[in-house]
Amino acid sequence: MKKPLFLFALIFVLCFVPVNAEEPSSSMDLVTDFTIWPQNLPIYGEMSDHFAPITAIYQEVELRSIFSYYYTIPVPFGTNPLVSGNNVRLVGSVELTPVSLALEPYVEFTPVAFLVFSSGLKIGTGWQFIGINGLASYDDAIGKYVPATPFGDWYFRVWMQGLFQFDLAAVLPGDWNHVVTQSSYRVMYTNSTSAESKELWGWQGSGELVDGWEFYSSIVLGYQMPLVIQMAGIQFEFSGYYDPDGIKPEYRAFKNDFTTVQINPLAIFQFNEHHSLTLMLNFCTRRAFDRAPGENETKVNLNYTSAEWIFRRIAFRYTYNF
């Protein structure tokens, strides 16, 4: 029995493990997001999709920093360009905001040049700062979110993702032929220890969250240039819960399985090998309702009527590559 197993292992090594593989490499970066949110007062009673205009230039700001370490292991399957750059990348990230701290380790596998599979988990905790809750649970009696216990209650997410990417310059080489497409789909399970199953909770100032399976999909169309403006493009995002019954029965009219759609014009400025800046405008949908919430009520007490489009934010992302 041992001999066939040894022969199989030897054949696997000879056939699939490159003899002259490149050495593993490592890198680090620090990403800082700064976001400005204008005010968009909701329009109640509309039964069809509509747009809610900006009612004030400023409502709030958001700040987040993410430090990431990358360890890349080359695993080329041959000299063909489709497989010669294959690798496994191990990533560890630390995310810090004024109201939360989170760790996110994950792994990426690139079997061919145009496909990337990845999986990981994220665990974090939060606290209250200037009235903003990092992690909170919803109290039905008072219609408000109550801060969770910092480092006692936890946010948890496990996820898997597939990504397809294509660059026209791969078949039509040239500095001005980089028309890029990237499409991804992510499945994730999210949980908070501060709330029971089907109860509402909040993370990093947001709300109306529940434990359960979610999806996130992104499509990016862009044009890369050999200029300081490295890329100009547009991103489409789709996200939501799979289960319409994943929320408490009294909140079913809130429409738990509502799909949020986001459209993001963006531009990436590459100043040098260390410094880059991404500018993004964000338009998205949110739920519209039949009426305004009353005393001790929030949006989850209302009846969903339609999708409401808003100009949600303008975001700046600065990246420093070490």
PDB file of C-alpha atoms in Angstrom:
ATOM      1  CA  MET A   1       0.000   0.000   0.000  1.00  0.00           C
ATOM      2  CA  LYS A   2       2.830   2.422   0.824  1.00  0.00           C
ATOM      3  CA  LYS A   3       4.576   1.954  -2.523  1.00  0.00           C
ATOM      4  CA  PRO A   4       1.597   3.086  -4.717  1.00  0.00           C
ATOM      5  CA  LEU A   5       1.102   6.102  -2.456  1.00  0.00           C
ATOM      6  CA  PHE A   6       4.781   7.029  -2.766  1.00  0.00           C
ATOM      7  CA  LEU A   7       4.669   6.683  -6.555  1.00  0.00           C
ATOM      8  CA  PHE A   8       1.550   8.828  -6.760  1.00  0.00           C
ATOM      9  CA  ALA A   9       3.171  11.544  -4.644  1.00  0.00           C
ATOM     10  CA  LEU A  10       6.310  11.433  -6.790  1.00  0.00           C
ATOM     11  CA  ILE A  11       4.294  11.734 -10.015  1.00  0.00           C
ATOM     12  CA  PHE A  12       2.350  14.684  -8.548  1.00  0.00           C
ATOM     13  CA  VAL A  13       5.568  16.498  -7.628  1.00  0.00           C
ATOM     14  CA  LEU A  14       7.188  15.889 -11.014  1.00  0.00           C
ATOM     15  CA  CYS A  15       4.101  16.918 -12.991  1.00  0.00           C
ATOM     16  CA  PHE A  16       2.715  19.827 -11.027  1.00  0.00           C
ATOM     17  CA  VAL A  17       5.420  21.370  -8.880  1.00  0.00           C
ATOM     18  CA  PRO A  18       7.776  23.610 -10.905  1.00  0.00           C
ATOM     19  CA  VAL A  19      11.460  22.805 -10.631  1.00  0.00           C
ATOM     20  CA  ASN A  20      12.662  26.358 -11.245  1.00  0.00           C
ATOM     21  CA  ALA A  21       9.946  28.207  -9.381  1.00  0.00           C
ATOM     22  CA  GLU A  22      10.511  31.819  -8.391  1.00  0.00           C
ATOM     23  CA  GLU A  23      11.182  32.629  -4.770  1.00  0.00           C
ATOM     24  CA  PRO A  24       8.246  33.786  -2.591  1.00  0.00           C
ATOM     25  CA  SER A  25       7.961  37.531  -2.090  1.00  0.00           C
ATOM     26  CA  SER A  26       6.281  39.846   0.377  1.00  0.00           C
ATOM     27  CA  SER A  27       4.852  43.348   0.308  1.00  0.00           C
ATOM     28  CA  MET A  28       2.834  45.716   2.469  1.00  0.00           C
ATOM     29  CA  ASP A  29       0.478  48.627   1.967  1.00  0.00           C
ATOM     30  CA  LEU A  30      -1.501  51.116   4.006  1.00  0.00           C
ATOM     31  CA  VAL A  31      -4.884  52.245   2.672  1.00  0.00           C
ATOM     32  CA  THR A  32      -6.738  55.218   4.147  1.00  0.00           C
ATOM     33  CA  ASP A  33     -10.336  55.986   3.158  1.00  0.00           C
ATOM     34  CA  PHE A  34     -11.911  59.390   3.705  1.00  0.00           C
ATOM     35  CA  THR A  35     -15.592  59.709   2.768  1.00  0.00           C
ATOM     36  CA  ILE A  36     -17.970  62.684   2.775  1.00  0.00           C
ATOM     37  CA  TRP A  37     -21.692  61.908   2.998  1.00  0.00           C
ATOM     38  CA  PRO A  38     -24.221  64.561   1.956  1.00  0.00           C
ATOM     39  CA  GLN A  39     -27.749  64.589   3.360  1.00  0.00           C
ATOM     40  CA  ASN A  40     -30.580  63.068   1.316  1.00  0.00           C
ATOM     41  CA  LEU A  41     -33.907  63.269   3.124  1.00  0.00           C
ATOM     42  CA  PRO A  42     -36.178  60.366   2.162  1.00  0.00           C
ATOM     43  CA  ILE A  43     -39.336  60.783   0.094  1.00  0.00           C
ATOM     44  CA  TYR A  44     -42.246  58.846   1.610  1.00  0.00           C
ATOM     45  CA  GLY A  45     -45.279  57.382  -0.118  1.00  0.00           C
ATOM     46  CA  GLU A  46     -43.742  56.906  -3.586  1.00  0.00           C
ATOM     47  CA  MET A  47     -44.811  53.568  -5.063  1.00  0.00           C
ATOM     48  CA  SER A  48     -42.326  53.533  -7.951  1.00  0.00           C
ATOM     49  CA  ASP A  49     -38.530  53.904  -8.130  1.00  0.00           C
ATOM     50  CA  HIS A  50     -37.414  57.519  -7.814  1.00  0.00           C
ATOM     51  CA  PHE A  51     -34.496  59.853  -6.995  1.00  0.00           C
ATOM     52  CA  ALA A  52     -34.122  61.745  -3.698  1.00  0.00           C
ATOM     53  CA  PRO A  53     -32.115  64.957  -4.218  1.00  0.00           C
ATOM     54  CA  ILE A  54     -29.384  66.257  -1.921  1.00  0.00           C
ATOM     55  CA  THR A  55     -30.914  68.357   0.869  1.00  0.00           C
ATOM     56  CA  ALA A  56     -27.624  69.423   2.531  1.00  0.00           C
ATOM     57  CA  ILE A  57     -24.036  69.296   1.341  1.00  0.00           C
ATOM     58  CA  TYR A  58     -22.773  67.714   4.564  1.00  0.00           C
ATOM     59  CA  GLN A  59     -24.236  65.078   6.856  1.00  0.00           C
ATOM     60  CA  GLU A  60     -21.237  63.114   8.151  1.00  0.00           C
ATOM     61  CA  VAL A  61     -17.718  61.919   7.342  1.00  0.00           C
ATOM     62  CA  GLU A  62     -16.140  58.490   7.498  1.00  0.00           C
ATOM     63  CA  LEU A  63     -12.510  57.577   8.129  1.00  0.00           C
ATOM     64  CA  ARG A  64     -10.887  54.145   7.871  1.00  0.00           C
ATOM     65  CA  SER A  65      -7.337  52.785   7.621  1.00  0.00           C
ATOM     66  CA  ILE A  66      -6.321  49.269   6.557  1.00  0.00           C
ATOM     67  CA  PHE A  67      -2.802  47.877   6.880  1.00  0.00           C
ATOM     68  CA  SER A  68      -2.171  44.720   4.823  1.00  0.00           C
ATOM     69  CA  TYR A  69       0.732  42.292   4.537  1.00  0.00           C
ATOM     70  CA  TYR A  70       1.001  40.089   1.414  1.00  0.00           C
ATOM     71  CA  TYR A  71       3.073  36.916   1.067  1.00  0.00           C
ATOM     72  CA  THR A  72       3.079  35.641  -2.504  1.00  0.00           C
ATOM     73  CA  ILE A  73       4.147  32.087  -3.411  1.00  0.00           C
ATOM     74  CA  PRO A  74       4.665  31.551  -7.175  1.00  0.00           C
ATOM     75  CA  VAL A  75       3.170  28.262  -8.450  1.00  0.00           C
ATOM     76  CA  PRO A  76       3.625  28.393 -12.249  1.00  0.00           C
ATOM     77  CA  PHE A  77       2.260  25.368 -14.118  1.00  0.00           C
ATOM     78  CA  GLY A  78       4.356  26.057 -17.221  1.00  0.00           C
ATOM     79  CA  THR A  79       5.743  28.734 -19.523  1.00  0.00           C
ATOM     80  CA  ASN A  80       2.411  29.547 -21.173  1.00  0.00           C
ATOM     81  CA  PRO A  81       1.450  33.190 -20.313  1.00  0.00           C
ATOM     82  CA  LEU A  82      -1.905  31.977 -18.975  1.00  0.00           C
ATOM     83  CA  VAL A  83      -0.299  29.893 -16.243  1.00  0.00           C
ATOM     84  CA  SER A  84       3.268  31.148 -15.885  1.00  0.00           C
ATOM     85  CA  GLY A  85       2.259  33.852 -13.396  1.00  0.00           C
ATOM     86  CA  ASN A  86       0.151  31.624 -11.173  1.00  0.00           C
ATOM     87  CA  ASN A  87       0.494  32.138  -7.453  1.00  0.00           C
ATOM     88  CA  VAL A  88      -0.965  31.680  -4.016  1.00  0.00           C
ATOM     89  CA  ARG A  89      -1.118  34.842  -1.935  1.00  0.00           C
ATOM     90  CA  LEU A  90      -1.567  34.897   1.829  1.00  0.00           C
ATOM     91  CA  VAL A  91      -2.904  38.173   3.184  1.00  0.00           C
ATOM     92  CA  GLY A  92      -3.346  39.549   6.674  1.00  0.00           C
ATOM     93  CA  SER A  93      -5.172  42.875   7.200  1.00  0.00           C
ATOM     94  CA  VAL A  94      -5.851  45.098  10.193  1.00  0.00           C
ATOM     95  CA  GLU A  95      -8.725  47.605   9.859  1.00  0.00           C
ATOM     96  CA  LEU A  96      -9.092  50.566  12.195  1.00  0.00           C
ATOM     97  CA  THR A  97     -11.838  53.198  12.301  1.00  0.00           C
ATOM     98  CA  PRO A  98     -12.718  55.683  15.074  1.00  0.00           C
ATOM     99  CA  VAL A  99     -15.354  53.200  16.285  1.00  0.00           C
ATOM    100  CA  SER A 100     -14.037  49.713  15.439  1.00  0.00           C
ATOM    101  CA  LEU A 101     -11.095  47.356  15.098  1.00  0.00           C
ATOM    102  CA  ALA A 102     -11.081  44.290  12.845  1.00  0.00           C
ATOM    103  CA  LEU A 103      -8.685  41.605  11.594  1.00  0.00           C
ATOM    104  CA  GLU A 104      -9.105  39.920   8.201  1.00  0.00           C
ATOM    105  CA  PRO A 105      -6.829  37.064   7.095  1.00  0.00           C
ATOM    106  CA  TYR A 106      -7.502  35.533   3.680  1.00  0.00           C
ATOM    107  CA  VAL A 107      -5.919  33.531   0.886  1.00  0.00           C
ATOM    108  CA  GLU A 108      -5.992  34.065  -2.894  1.00  0.00           C
ATOM    109  CA  PHE A 109      -5.279  31.446  -5.554  1.00  0.00           C
ATOM    110  CA  THR A 110      -4.689  32.382  -9.206  1.00  0.00           C
ATOM    111  CA  PRO A 111      -4.862  29.173 -11.319  1.00  0.00           C
ATOM    112  CA  VAL A 112      -4.877  31.062 -14.637  1.00  0.00           C
ATOM    113  CA  ALA A 113      -4.163  34.686 -15.489  1.00  0.00           C
ATOM    114  CA  PHE A 114      -7.833  35.683 -15.712  1.00  0.00           C
ATOM    115  CA  LEU A 115      -9.247  33.895 -12.633  1.00  0.00           C
ATOM    116  CA  VAL A 116      -8.703  34.494  -8.921  1.00  0.00           C
ATOM    117  CA  PHE A 117     -10.358  32.461  -6.160  1.00  0.00           C
ATOM    118  CA  SER A 118     -10.198  33.696  -2.583  1.00  0.00           C
ATOM    119  CA  SER A 119     -11.581  32.957   0.852  1.00  0.00           C
ATOM    120  CA  GLY A 120     -11.163  34.416   4.300  1.00  0.00           C
ATOM    121  CA  LEU A 121     -12.745  35.642   7.480  1.00  0.00           C
ATOM    122  CA  LYS A 122     -13.121  38.924   9.299  1.00  0.00           C
ATOM    123  CA  ILE A 123     -13.539  39.398  13.028  1.00  0.00           C
ATOM    124  CA  GLY A 124     -13.904  42.703  14.816  1.00  0.00           C
ATOM    125  CA  THR A 125     -15.338  44.634  17.712  1.00  0.00           C
ATOM    126  CA  GLY A 126     -16.600  48.170  18.183  1.00  0.00           C
ATOM    127  CA  TRP A 127     -17.320  50.936  20.656  1.00  0.00           C
ATOM    128  CA  GLN A 128     -19.240  54.214  20.766  1.00  0.00           C
ATOM    129  CA  PHE A 129     -17.555  57.490  19.833  1.00  0.00           C
ATOM    130  CA  ILE A 130     -19.291  60.913  19.507  1.00  0.00           C
ATOM    131  CA  GLY A 131     -22.635  59.121  19.293  1.00  0.00           C
ATOM    132  CA  ILE A 132     -21.595  56.641  16.570  1.00  0.00           C
ATOM    133  CA  ASN A 133     -21.766  52.929  17.383  1.00  0.00           C
ATOM    134  CA  GLY A 134     -19.059  50.600  16.138  1.00  0.00           C
ATOM    135  CA  LEU A 135     -21.098  47.540  17.100  1.00  0.00           C
ATOM    136  CA  ALA A 136     -24.648  47.697  18.462  1.00  0.00           C
ATOM    137  CA  SER A 137     -27.888  45.759  18.859  1.00  0.00           C
ATOM    138  CA  TYR A 138     -31.408  47.041  18.238  1.00  0.00           C
ATOM    139  CA  ASP A 139     -33.756  47.518  21.197  1.00  0.00           C
ATOM    140  CA  ASP A 140     -37.377  47.123  20.041  1.00  0.00           C
ATOM    141  CA  ALA A 141     -38.792  48.825  23.119  1.00  0.00           C
ATOM    142  CA  ILE A 142     -37.076  52.167  22.518  1.00  0.00           C
ATOM    143  CA  GLY A 143     -36.521  51.928  18.757  1.00  0.00           C
ATOM    144  CA  LYS A 144     -32.784  52.605  19.086  1.00  0.00           C
ATOM    145  CA  TYR A 145     -29.453  50.841  18.739  1.00  0.00           C
ATOM    146  CA  VAL A 146     -27.686  50.100  22.016  1.00  0.00           C
ATOM    147  CA  PRO A 147     -23.862  49.895  22.041  1.00  0.00           C
ATOM    148  CA  ALA A 148     -22.411  46.408  22.371  1.00  0.00           C
ATOM    149  CA  THR A 149     -19.621  45.538  24.806  1.00  0.00           C
ATOM    150  CA  PRO A 150     -16.222  46.422  23.294  1.00  0.00           C
ATOM    151  CA  PHE A 151     -14.001  43.290  23.105  1.00  0.00           C
ATOM    152  CA  GLY A 152     -16.879  41.381  24.684  1.00  0.00           C
ATOM    153  CA  ASP A 153     -19.199  41.292  21.658  1.00  0.00           C
ATOM    154  CA  TRP A 154     -17.874  40.503  18.204  1.00  0.00           C
ATOM    155  CA  TYR A 155     -18.606  40.996  14.522  1.00  0.00           C
ATOM    156  CA  PHE A 156     -17.797  37.898  12.444  1.00  0.00           C
ATOM    157  CA  ARG A 157     -17.804  37.257   8.685  1.00  0.00           C
ATOM    158  CA  VAL A 158     -16.588  34.301   6.630  1.00  0.00           C
ATOM    159  CA  TRP A 159     -16.525  34.583   2.843  1.00  0.00           C
ATOM    160  CA  MET A 160     -15.621  32.972  -0.501  1.00  0.00           C
ATOM    161  CA  GLN A 161     -15.153  34.800  -3.808  1.00  0.00           C
ATOM    162  CA  GLY A 162     -14.494  34.153  -7.483  1.00  0.00           C
ATOM    163  CA  LEU A 163     -13.082  36.892  -9.724  1.00  0.00           C
ATOM    164  CA  PHE A 164     -12.706  37.109 -13.507  1.00  0.00           C
ATOM    165  CA  GLN A 165     -10.390  39.732 -15.005  1.00  0.00           C
ATOM    166  CA  PHE A 166      -9.414  40.580 -18.580  1.00  0.00           C
ATOM    167  CA  ASP A 167      -7.138  43.160 -20.190  1.00  0.00           C
ATOM    168  CA  LEU A 168      -7.444  43.808 -23.907  1.00  0.00           C
ATOM    169  CA  ALA A 169      -3.701  44.509 -24.014  1.00  0.00           C
ATOM    170  CA  ALA A 170      -3.123  40.792 -23.360  1.00  0.00           C
ATOM    171  CA  VAL A 171      -4.232  40.067 -26.949  1.00  0.00           C
ATOM    172  CA  LEU A 172      -3.501  43.504 -28.493  1.00  0.00           C
ATOM    173  CA  PRO A 173      -0.272  44.660 -26.834  1.00  0.00           C
ATOM    174  CA  GLY A 174       0.259  48.397 -26.440  1.00  0.00           C
ATOM    175  CA  ASP A 175       0.477  51.070 -23.768  1.00  0.00           C
ATOM    176  CA  TRP A 176      -2.849  52.554 -24.895  1.00  0.00           C
ATOM    177  CA  ASN A 177      -4.740  49.276 -25.330  1.00  0.00           C
ATOM    178  CA  HIS A 178      -5.473  48.538 -21.676  1.00  0.00           C
ATOM    179  CA  VAL A 179      -9.254  48.227 -21.676  1.00  0.00           C
ATOM    180  CA  VAL A 180      -9.868  46.254 -18.496  1.00  0.00           C
ATOM    181  CA  THR A 181     -12.833  44.292 -17.201  1.00  0.00           C
ATOM    182  CA  GLN A 182     -13.182  42.781 -13.759  1.00  0.00           C
ATOM    183  CA  SER A 183     -16.162  40.864 -12.425  1.00  0.00           C
ATOM    184  CA  SER A 184     -16.492  39.205  -9.016  1.00  0.00           C
ATOM    185  CA  TYR A 185     -19.098  37.379  -6.945  1.00  0.00           C
ATOM    186  CA  ARG A 186     -18.769  36.870  -3.194  1.00  0.00           C
ATOM    187  CA  VAL A 187     -20.826  34.710  -0.838  1.00  0.00           C
ATOM    188  CA  MET A 188     -20.512  35.447   2.878  1.00  0.00           C
ATOM    189  CA  TYR A 189     -22.034  34.607   6.222  1.00  0.00           C
ATOM    190  CA  THR A 190     -22.166  37.464   8.746  1.00  0.00           C
ATOM    191  CA  ASN A 191     -22.898  37.233  12.451  1.00  0.00           C
ATOM    192  CA  SER A 192     -22.882  39.458  15.547  1.00  0.00           C
ATOM    193  CA  THR A 193     -22.650  38.075  19.057  1.00  0.00           C
ATOM    194  CA  SER A 194     -24.491  41.163  20.346  1.00  0.00           C
ATOM    195  CA  ALA A 195     -27.843  39.995  18.921  1.00  0.00           C
ATOM    196  CA  GLU A 196     -29.876  36.818  18.693  1.00  0.00           C
ATOM    197  CA  SER A 197     -30.781  35.156  15.407  1.00  0.00           C
ATOM    198  CA  LYS A 198     -33.121  37.315  13.251  1.00  0.00           C
ATOM    199  CA  GLU A 199     -32.660  40.301  15.562  1.00  0.00           C
ATOM    200  CA  LEU A 200     -31.263  43.565  14.221  1.00  0.00           C
ATOM    201  CA  TRP A 201     -27.776  44.916  14.850  1.00  0.00           C
ATOM    202  CA  GLY A 202     -25.391  47.545  13.510  1.00  0.00           C
ATOM    203  CA  TRP A 203     -21.731  47.725  12.486  1.00  0.00           C
ATOM    204  CA  GLN A 204     -19.561  50.817  11.968  1.00  0.00           C
ATOM    205  CA  GLY A 205     -22.454  53.241  12.238  1.00  0.00           C
ATOM    206  CA  SER A 206     -24.804  51.329   9.935  1.00  0.00           C
ATOM    207  CA  GLY A 207     -27.930  49.451  10.949  1.00  0.00           C
ATOM    208  CA  GLU A 208     -30.676  47.079   9.825  1.00  0.00           C
ATOM    209  CA  LEU A 209     -28.248  44.142   9.754  1.00  0.00           C
ATOM    210  CA  VAL A 210     -29.108  40.543  10.687  1.00  0.00           C
ATOM    211  CA  ASP A 211     -27.240  37.260  10.939  1.00  0.00           C
ATOM    212  CA  GLY A 212     -27.309  35.318   7.696  1.00  0.00           C
ATOM    213  CA  TRP A 213     -25.991  34.613   4.218  1.00  0.00           C
ATOM    214  CA  GLU A 214     -25.279  37.576   1.976  1.00  0.00           C
ATOM    215  CA  PHE A 215     -23.998  38.164  -1.540  1.00  0.00           C
ATOM    216  CA  TYR A 216     -21.850  40.875  -3.079  1.00  0.00           C
ATOM    217  CA  SER A 217     -21.092  41.301  -6.769  1.00  0.00           C
ATOM    218  CA  SER A 218     -18.921  43.881  -8.510  1.00  0.00           C
ATOM    219  CA  ILE A 219     -18.322  44.721 -12.182  1.00  0.00           C
ATOM    220  CA  VAL A 220     -15.602  47.201 -13.158  1.00  0.00           C
ATOM    221  CA  LEU A 221     -15.078  48.610 -16.644  1.00  0.00           C
ATOM    222  CA  GLY A 222     -12.007  50.782 -17.027  1.00  0.00           C
ATOM    223  CA  TYR A 223      -9.364  52.224 -19.294  1.00  0.00           C
ATOM    224  CA  GLN A 224      -5.746  52.253 -18.126  1.00  0.00           C
ATOM    225  CA  MET A 225      -3.294  54.866 -19.403  1.00  0.00           C
ATOM    226  CA  PRO A 226       0.471  55.437 -19.054  1.00  0.00           C
ATOM    227  CA  LEU A 227      -0.252  58.747 -17.307  1.00  0.00           C
ATOM    228  CA  VAL A 228      -0.626  60.056 -13.778  1.00  0.00           C
ATOM    229  CA  ILE A 229      -4.335  59.316 -14.241  1.00  0.00           C
ATOM    230  CA  GLN A 230      -3.668  55.605 -14.355  1.00  0.00           C
ATOM    231  CA  MET A 231      -7.274  54.512 -14.848  1.00  0.00           C
ATOM    232  CA  ALA A 232     -10.731  55.975 -15.418  1.00  0.00           C
ATOM    233  CA  GLY A 233     -13.753  53.751 -15.192  1.00  0.00           C
ATOM    234  CA  ILE A 234     -17.073  52.845 -13.662  1.00  0.00           C
ATOM    235  CA  GLN A 235     -18.022  50.238 -11.096  1.00  0.00           C
ATOM    236  CA  PHE A 236     -21.382  48.516 -10.591  1.00  0.00           C
ATOM    237  CA  GLU A 237     -22.081  46.850  -7.234  1.00  0.00           C
ATOM    238  CA  PHE A 238     -24.932  44.600  -6.102  1.00  0.00           C
ATOM    239  CA  SER A 239     -25.418  43.346  -2.542  1.00  0.00           C
ATOM    240  CA  GLY A 240     -28.073  41.930  -0.252  1.00  0.00           C
ATOM    241  CA  TYR A 241     -29.342  39.000   1.798  1.00  0.00           C
ATOM    242  CA  TYR A 242     -30.497  35.713   0.264  1.00  0.00           C
ATOM    243  CA  ASP A 243     -33.229  34.982   2.817  1.00  0.00           C
ATOM    244  CA  PRO A 244     -36.307  37.253   2.913  1.00  0.00           C
ATOM    245  CA  ASP A 245     -37.315  35.541   6.177  1.00  0.00           C
ATOM    246  CA  GLY A 246     -33.973  36.117   7.889  1.00  0.00           C
ATOM    247  CA  ILE A 247     -35.467  38.952   9.932  1.00  0.00           C
ATOM    248  CA  LYS A 248     -38.023  38.909  12.768  1.00  0.00           C
ATOM    249  CA  PRO A 249     -41.606  38.372  11.500  1.00  0.00           C
ATOM    250  CA  GLU A 250     -42.785  41.812  12.667  1.00  0.00           C
ATOM    251  CA  TYR A 251     -40.249  43.432  10.306  1.00  0.00           C
ATOM    252  CA  ARG A 252     -40.970  41.403   7.159  1.00  0.00           C
ATOM    253  CA  ALA A 253     -42.501  44.445   5.430  1.00  0.00           C
ATOM    254  CA  PHE A 254     -39.054  46.068   5.632  1.00  0.00           C
ATOM    255  CA  LYS A 255     -38.014  43.675   2.811  1.00  0.00           C
ATOM    256  CA  ASN A 256     -34.921  41.982   4.161  1.00  0.00           C
ATOM    257  CA  ASP A 257     -33.891  40.642   0.723  1.00  0.00           C
ATOM    258  CA  PHE A 258     -33.757  44.100  -0.885  1.00  0.00           C
ATOM    259  CA  THR A 259     -30.851  44.306  -3.345  1.00  0.00           C
ATOM    260  CA  THR A 260     -28.746  47.450  -3.053  1.00  0.00           C
ATOM    261  CA  VAL A 261     -27.394  48.692  -6.398  1.00  0.00           C
ATOM    262  CA  GLN A 262     -24.443  51.100  -6.549  1.00  0.00           C
ATOM    263  CA  ILE A 263     -22.916  52.927  -9.521  1.00  0.00           C
ATOM    264  CA  ASN A 264     -19.474  54.409  -8.943  1.00  0.00           C
ATOM    265  CA  PRO A 265     -17.589  56.576 -11.479  1.00  0.00           C
ATOM    266  CA  LEU A 266     -13.929  56.449 -10.436  1.00  0.00           C
ATOM    267  CA  ALA A 267     -10.424  57.618 -11.296  1.00  0.00           C
ATOM    268  CA  ILE A 268      -7.089  56.269 -10.029  1.00  0.00           C
ATOM    269  CA  PHE A 269      -4.050  58.554  -9.865  1.00  0.00           C
ATOM    270  CA  GLN A 270      -0.670  56.781  -9.692  1.00  0.00           C
ATOM    271  CA  PHE A 271       1.929  59.334  -8.621  1.00  0.00           C
ATOM    272  CA  ASN A 272       4.836  56.887  -8.287  1.00  0.00           C
ATOM    273  CA  GLU A 273       5.480  53.308  -7.159  1.00  0.00           C
ATOM    274  CA  HIS A 274       4.596  54.197  -3.559  1.00  0.00           C
ATOM    275  CA  HIS A 275       1.725  56.689  -3.737  1.00  0.00           C
ATOM    276  CA  SER A 276      -1.695  56.445  -5.400  1.00  0.00           C
ATOM    277  CA  LEU A 277      -5.096  58.067  -4.911  1.00  0.00           C
ATOM    278  CA  THR A 278      -8.535  56.839  -5.919  1.00  0.00           C
ATOM    279  CA  LEU A 279     -11.425  59.273  -6.313  1.00  0.00           C
ATOM    280  CA  MET A 280     -14.918  57.790  -6.425  1.00  0.00           C
ATOM    281  CA  LEU A 281     -18.461  59.155  -6.662  1.00  0.00           C
ATOM    282  CA  ASN A 282     -21.188  56.881  -5.353  1.00  0.00           C
ATOM    283  CA  PHE A 283     -24.820  56.672  -6.460  1.00  0.00           C
ATOM    284  CA  CYS A 284     -26.913  53.945  -4.855  1.00  0.00           C
ATOM    285  CA  THR A 285     -30.389  52.665  -4.058  1.00  0.00           C
ATOM    286  CA  ARG A 286     -31.997  52.409  -0.666  1.00  0.00           C
ATOM    287  CA  ARG A 287     -35.427  51.345   0.547  1.00  0.00           C
ATOM    288  CA  ALA A 288     -38.326  53.827   0.277  1.00  0.00           C
ATOM    289  CA  PHE A 289     -41.312  53.538   2.626  1.00  0.00           C
ATOM    290  CA  ASP A 290     -44.987  54.358   2.888  1.00  0.00           C
ATOM    291  CA  ARG A 291     -44.646  56.814   5.764  1.00  0.00           C
ATOM    292  CA  ALA A 292     -42.222  58.510   8.145  1.00  0.00           C
ATOM    293  CA  PRO A 293     -41.300  56.625  11.341  1.00  0.00           C
ATOM    294  CA  GLY A 294     -43.118  57.632  14.496  1.00  0.00           C
ATOM    295  CA  GLU A 295     -41.895  57.924  18.063  1.00  0.00           C
ATOM    296  CA  ASN A 296     -39.731  54.957  19.145  1.00  0.00           C
ATOM    297  CA  GLU A 297     -39.710  53.683  15.559  1.00  0.00           C
ATOM    298  CA  THR A 298     -37.031  53.284  12.895  1.00  0.00           C
ATOM    299  CA  LYS A 299     -37.135  52.274   9.238  1.00  0.00           C
ATOM    300  CA  VAL A 300     -37.601  48.593  10.101  1.00  0.00           C
ATOM    301  CA  ASN A 301     -41.081  49.395  11.443  1.00  0.00           C
ATOM    302  CA  LEU A 302     -42.194  50.724   8.031  1.00  0.00           C
ATOM    303  CA  ASN A 303     -43.532  49.124   4.849  1.00  0.00           C
ATOM    304  CA  TYR A 304     -41.249  48.994   1.828  1.00  0.00           C
ATOM    305  CA  THR A 305     -42.746  50.597  -1.307  1.00  0.00           C
ATOM    306  CA  SER A 306     -39.955  51.099  -3.877  1.00  0.00           C
ATOM    307  CA  ALA A 307     -36.264  51.766  -4.496  1.00  0.00           C
ATOM    308  CA  GLU A 308     -34.953  55.281  -3.910  1.00  0.00           C
ATOM    309  CA  TRP A 309     -31.798  56.480  -5.714  1.00  0.00           C
ATOM    310  CA  ILE A 310     -29.475  58.925  -3.969  1.00  0.00           C
ATOM    311  CA  PHE A 311     -26.052  60.499  -4.426  1.00  0.00           C
ATOM    312  CA  ARG A 312     -24.574  58.771  -1.398  1.00  0.00           C
ATOM    313  CA  ARG A 313     -20.985  59.929  -1.021  1.00  0.00           C
ATOM    314  CA  ILE A 314     -17.711  61.125  -2.461  1.00  0.00           C
ATOM    315  CA  ALA A 315     -14.771  58.963  -1.421  1.00  0.00           C
ATOM    316  CA  PHE A 316     -11.005  59.402  -1.432  1.00  0.00           C
ATOM    317  CA  ARG A 317      -8.705  56.385  -1.037  1.00  0.00           C
ATOM    318  CA  TYR A 318      -4.992  56.976  -0.501  1.00  0.00           C
ATOM    319  CA  THR A 319      -2.692  53.973  -0.834  1.00  0.00           C
ATOM    320  CA  TYR A 320       0.938  53.813   0.257  1.00  0.00           C
ATOM    321  CA  ASN A 321       2.910  50.776  -0.959  1.00  0.00           C
ATOM    322  CA  PHE A 322       5.945  50.016   1.156  1.00  0.00           C
TER     323      PHE A 322
END
